[in-house]
PDB file of C-alpha atoms in Angstrom:
ATOM      1  CA  GLN A   1       0.000   0.000   0.000  1.00 84.00           C
ATOM      2  CA  VAL A   2       1.438   3.341  -1.076  1.00 91.00           C
ATOM      3  CA  ARG A   3       0.579   6.405   0.962  1.00 94.00           C
ATOM      4  CA  LEU A   4       1.283  10.008   0.052  1.00 95.00           C
ATOM      5  CA  VAL A   5       0.879  12.973   2.369  1.00 95.00           C
ATOM      6  CA  GLU A   6       1.196  16.527   1.064  1.00 96.00           C
ATOM      7  CA  SER A   7       1.954  19.530   3.211  1.00 96.00           C
ATOM      8  CA  GLY A   8       3.110  23.113   2.888  1.00 97.00           C
ATOM      9  CA  GLY A   9       0.084  24.734   1.333  1.00 97.00           C
ATOM     10  CA  GLY A  10      -1.397  27.938   2.623  1.00 97.00           C
ATOM     11  CA  LEU A  11      -2.095  31.577   1.889  1.00 98.00           C
ATOM     12  CA  VAL A  12       0.592  33.709   0.271  1.00 98.00           C
ATOM     13  CA  GLN A  13       0.654  37.110  -1.386  1.00 98.00           C
ATOM     14  CA  ALA A  14       1.261  37.503  -5.084  1.00 98.00           C
ATOM     15  CA  GLY A  15       4.972  37.431  -5.833  1.00 97.00           C
ATOM     16  CA  GLY A  16       5.661  35.208  -2.871  1.00 97.00           C
ATOM     17  CA  SER A  17       6.924  31.645  -2.606  1.00 98.00           C
ATOM     18  CA  LEU A  18       5.857  28.361  -1.075  1.00 98.00           C
ATOM     19  CA  ARG A  19       7.433  24.941  -0.853  1.00 98.00           C
ATOM     20  CA  LEU A  20       5.175  21.931  -0.931  1.00 98.00           C
ATOM     21  CA  SER A  21       6.255  18.562   0.419  1.00 98.00           C
ATOM     22  CA  CYS A  22       4.997  15.080  -0.354  1.00 96.00           C
ATOM     23  CA  ALA A  23       6.049  12.251   1.925  1.00 95.00           C
ATOM     24  CA  VAL A  24       5.803   8.779   0.403  1.00 93.00           C
ATOM     25  CA  SER A  25       5.519   5.531   2.337  1.00 90.00           C
ATOM     26  CA  GLY A  26       4.770   1.919   1.461  1.00 88.00           C
ATOM     27  CA  SER A  27       5.748  -0.159  -1.558  1.00 73.00           C
ATOM     28  CA  THR A  28       7.421   1.533  -4.487  1.00 70.00           C
ATOM     29  CA  PHE A  29       8.588   0.513  -7.962  1.00 68.00           C
ATOM     30  CA  SER A  30      12.083   0.351  -9.419  1.00 68.00           C
ATOM     31  CA  SER A  31      11.396   2.907 -12.162  1.00 74.00           C
ATOM     32  CA  TYR A  32       8.939   5.067 -10.350  1.00 89.00           C
ATOM     33  CA  GLY A  33       8.701   8.767 -10.308  1.00 94.00           C
ATOM     34  CA  MET A  34       6.676  11.448  -8.623  1.00 95.00           C
ATOM     35  CA  GLY A  35       4.504  14.112 -10.102  1.00 97.00           C
ATOM     36  CA  TRP A  36       2.821  17.292  -8.965  1.00 98.00           C
ATOM     37  CA  PHE A  37      -0.536  18.414 -10.278  1.00 98.00           C
ATOM     38  CA  ARG A  38      -3.056  21.065  -9.420  1.00 98.00           C
ATOM     39  CA  GLN A  39      -6.728  21.624  -9.920  1.00 98.00           C
ATOM     40  CA  ALA A  40      -8.518  24.932  -9.629  1.00 96.00           C
ATOM     41  CA  PRO A  41     -12.305  25.206  -9.256  1.00 93.00           C
ATOM     42  CA  GLY A  42     -14.034  24.609 -12.559  1.00 94.00           C
ATOM     43  CA  LYS A  43     -10.803  23.655 -14.307  1.00 96.00           C
ATOM     44  CA  GLU A  44      -9.216  20.403 -15.361  1.00 97.00           C
ATOM     45  CA  ARG A  45      -6.350  18.902 -13.457  1.00 97.00           C
ATOM     46  CA  GLU A  46      -3.051  20.321 -14.703  1.00 97.00           C
ATOM     47  CA  PHE A  47       0.335  18.633 -14.807  1.00 97.00           C
ATOM     48  CA  LEU A  48       3.055  20.735 -13.200  1.00 98.00           C
ATOM     49  CA  ALA A  49       6.220  18.721 -12.827  1.00 98.00           C
ATOM     50  CA  SER A  50       7.595  15.228 -12.385  1.00 97.00           C
ATOM     51  CA  ILE A  51      10.834  13.642 -11.284  1.00 96.00           C
ATOM     52  CA  ARG A  52      12.294  10.178 -11.628  1.00 94.00           C
ATOM     53  CA  TRP A  53      13.165   8.886  -8.205  1.00 89.00           C
ATOM     54  CA  SER A  54      16.376   7.240  -9.409  1.00 88.00           C
ATOM     55  CA  GLY A  55      18.638   9.737 -11.135  1.00 87.00           C
ATOM     56  CA  GLY A  56      16.463  12.780 -10.644  1.00 89.00           C
ATOM     57  CA  SER A  57      15.456  13.506 -14.239  1.00 95.00           C
ATOM     58  CA  THR A  58      12.704  16.097 -14.354  1.00 96.00           C
ATOM     59  CA  ARG A  59       9.940  17.368 -16.584  1.00 97.00           C
ATOM     60  CA  TYR A  60       7.800  20.474 -16.295  1.00 97.00           C
ATOM     61  CA  GLY A  61       4.537  21.775 -17.583  1.00 96.00           C
ATOM     62  CA  ASP A  62       4.793  24.871 -19.751  1.00 95.00           C
ATOM     63  CA  SER A  63       2.855  27.063 -17.336  1.00 92.00           C
ATOM     64  CA  VAL A  64       5.380  26.657 -14.516  1.00 94.00           C
ATOM     65  CA  LYS A  65       8.733  26.360 -16.268  1.00 93.00           C
ATOM     66  CA  GLY A  66      11.183  28.770 -14.720  1.00 94.00           C
ATOM     67  CA  ARG A  67       9.016  29.384 -11.641  1.00 97.00           C
ATOM     68  CA  PHE A  68       8.560  25.957 -10.053  1.00 98.00           C
ATOM     69  CA  THR A  69      11.248  23.434  -9.205  1.00 98.00           C
ATOM     70  CA  ILE A  70      10.722  19.794  -8.301  1.00 97.00           C
ATOM     71  CA  SER A  71      13.266  17.945  -6.181  1.00 96.00           C
ATOM     72  CA  ARG A  72      13.482  14.905  -3.970  1.00 93.00           C
ATOM     73  CA  ASP A  73      15.206  13.736  -0.825  1.00 92.00           C
ATOM     74  CA  ASN A  74      15.875  10.025  -1.094  1.00 86.00           C
ATOM     75  CA  ALA A  75      16.687   9.635   2.574  1.00 88.00           C
ATOM     76  CA  LYS A  76      13.376  11.166   3.609  1.00 91.00           C
ATOM     77  CA  ASN A  77      11.295   9.604   0.821  1.00 91.00           C
ATOM     78  CA  THR A  78       9.973  13.075   0.159  1.00 94.00           C
ATOM     79  CA  VAL A  79       9.478  15.084  -2.983  1.00 95.00           C
ATOM     80  CA  TYR A  80       9.232  18.868  -2.988  1.00 97.00           C
ATOM     81  CA  LEU A  81       7.780  21.542  -5.200  1.00 98.00           C
ATOM     82  CA  GLN A  82       9.371  24.946  -4.782  1.00 98.00           C
ATOM     83  CA  MET A  83       7.025  27.593  -6.144  1.00 98.00           C
ATOM     84  CA  ASN A  84       8.251  31.121  -6.793  1.00 98.00           C
ATOM     85  CA  SER A  85       6.714  34.277  -8.241  1.00 97.00           C
ATOM     86  CA  LEU A  86       3.239  33.077  -7.394  1.00 97.00           C
ATOM     87  CA  THR A  87       0.204  34.767  -8.921  1.00 96.00           C
ATOM     88  CA  PRO A  88      -3.507  34.486  -8.109  1.00 97.00           C
ATOM     89  CA  GLU A  89      -3.775  32.146 -11.120  1.00 96.00           C
ATOM     90  CA  ASP A  90      -1.724  29.620  -9.140  1.00 97.00           C
ATOM     91  CA  THR A  91      -4.536  29.260  -6.608  1.00 97.00           C
ATOM     92  CA  ALA A  92      -5.615  25.622  -6.606  1.00 98.00           C
ATOM     93  CA  VAL A  93      -5.486  22.347  -4.733  1.00 98.00           C
ATOM     94  CA  TYR A  94      -2.089  20.765  -5.314  1.00 98.00           C
ATOM     95  CA  TYR A  95      -1.631  17.017  -5.471  1.00 98.00           C
ATOM     96  CA  CYS A  96       1.321  14.698  -5.631  1.00 97.00           C
ATOM     97  CA  ALA A  97       1.156  11.292  -7.250  1.00 96.00           C
ATOM     98  CA  VAL A  98       3.288   8.225  -7.921  1.00 94.00           C
ATOM     99  CA  ASP A  99       4.127   7.356 -11.523  1.00 93.00           C
ATOM    100  CA  ARG A 100       4.781   3.623 -11.506  1.00 91.00           C
ATOM    101  CA  ASN A 101       7.044   3.750 -14.569  1.00 90.00           C
ATOM    102  CA  TRP A 102       8.377   7.258 -15.125  1.00 91.00           C
ATOM    103  CA  PRO A 103       7.856   8.995 -17.515  1.00 91.00           C
ATOM    104  CA  SER A 104       4.882   6.928 -18.670  1.00 90.00           C
ATOM    105  CA  ARG A 105       2.482   9.015 -16.558  1.00 92.00           C
ATOM    106  CA  ASP A 106       1.020   5.901 -14.996  1.00 92.00           C
ATOM    107  CA  TYR A 107      -0.121   7.796 -11.919  1.00 95.00           C
ATOM    108  CA  ALA A 108      -1.638   5.120  -9.744  1.00 93.00           C
ATOM    109  CA  TYR A 109      -1.445   6.648  -6.269  1.00 94.00           C
ATOM    110  CA  TRP A 110      -2.467  10.116  -5.166  1.00 96.00           C
ATOM    111  CA  GLY A 111      -2.259  12.253  -2.085  1.00 96.00           C
ATOM    112  CA  GLN A 112      -5.179  14.041  -0.523  1.00 96.00           C
ATOM    113  CA  GLY A 113      -4.141  17.459  -1.792  1.00 97.00           C
ATOM    114  CA  THR A 114      -3.096  20.700  -0.174  1.00 97.00           C
ATOM    115  CA  GLN A 115      -4.708  24.077  -0.798  1.00 98.00           C
ATOM    116  CA  VAL A 116      -2.629  26.950  -2.127  1.00 98.00           C
ATOM    117  CA  THR A 117      -4.237  30.379  -2.198  1.00 98.00           C
ATOM    118  CA  VAL A 118      -2.456  33.380  -3.690  1.00 98.00           C
ATOM    119  CA  SER A 119      -3.894  36.777  -2.848  1.00 97.00           C
ATOM    120  CA  SER A 120      -3.511  39.810  -5.091  1.00 93.00           C
TER     121      SER A 120
END
């Protein structure tokens, strides 16, 4: 059983930064990776970034390139999303997920989400 717990969301002013964390526990896969997504009210879920757990290769969605950075801490089994230069358009619930065979986007396990609200 894979369990993911996100943290780090909250309220921030436009132009500010936040760092989200996603702690992973349970069984994992040799080629797995982690991804971050978000979903705003009335909008579809949006891919933000992903990272291969072994080696650290990364991919980013176009809307966050240059502003968001994904990283991982192998010892802590935690993946992070550093978010800079936030705007009100970044307001959403942010989710992390496990890709069982990165970069296939086989996201089989999801966290409960953490709310990020950016005020203008």
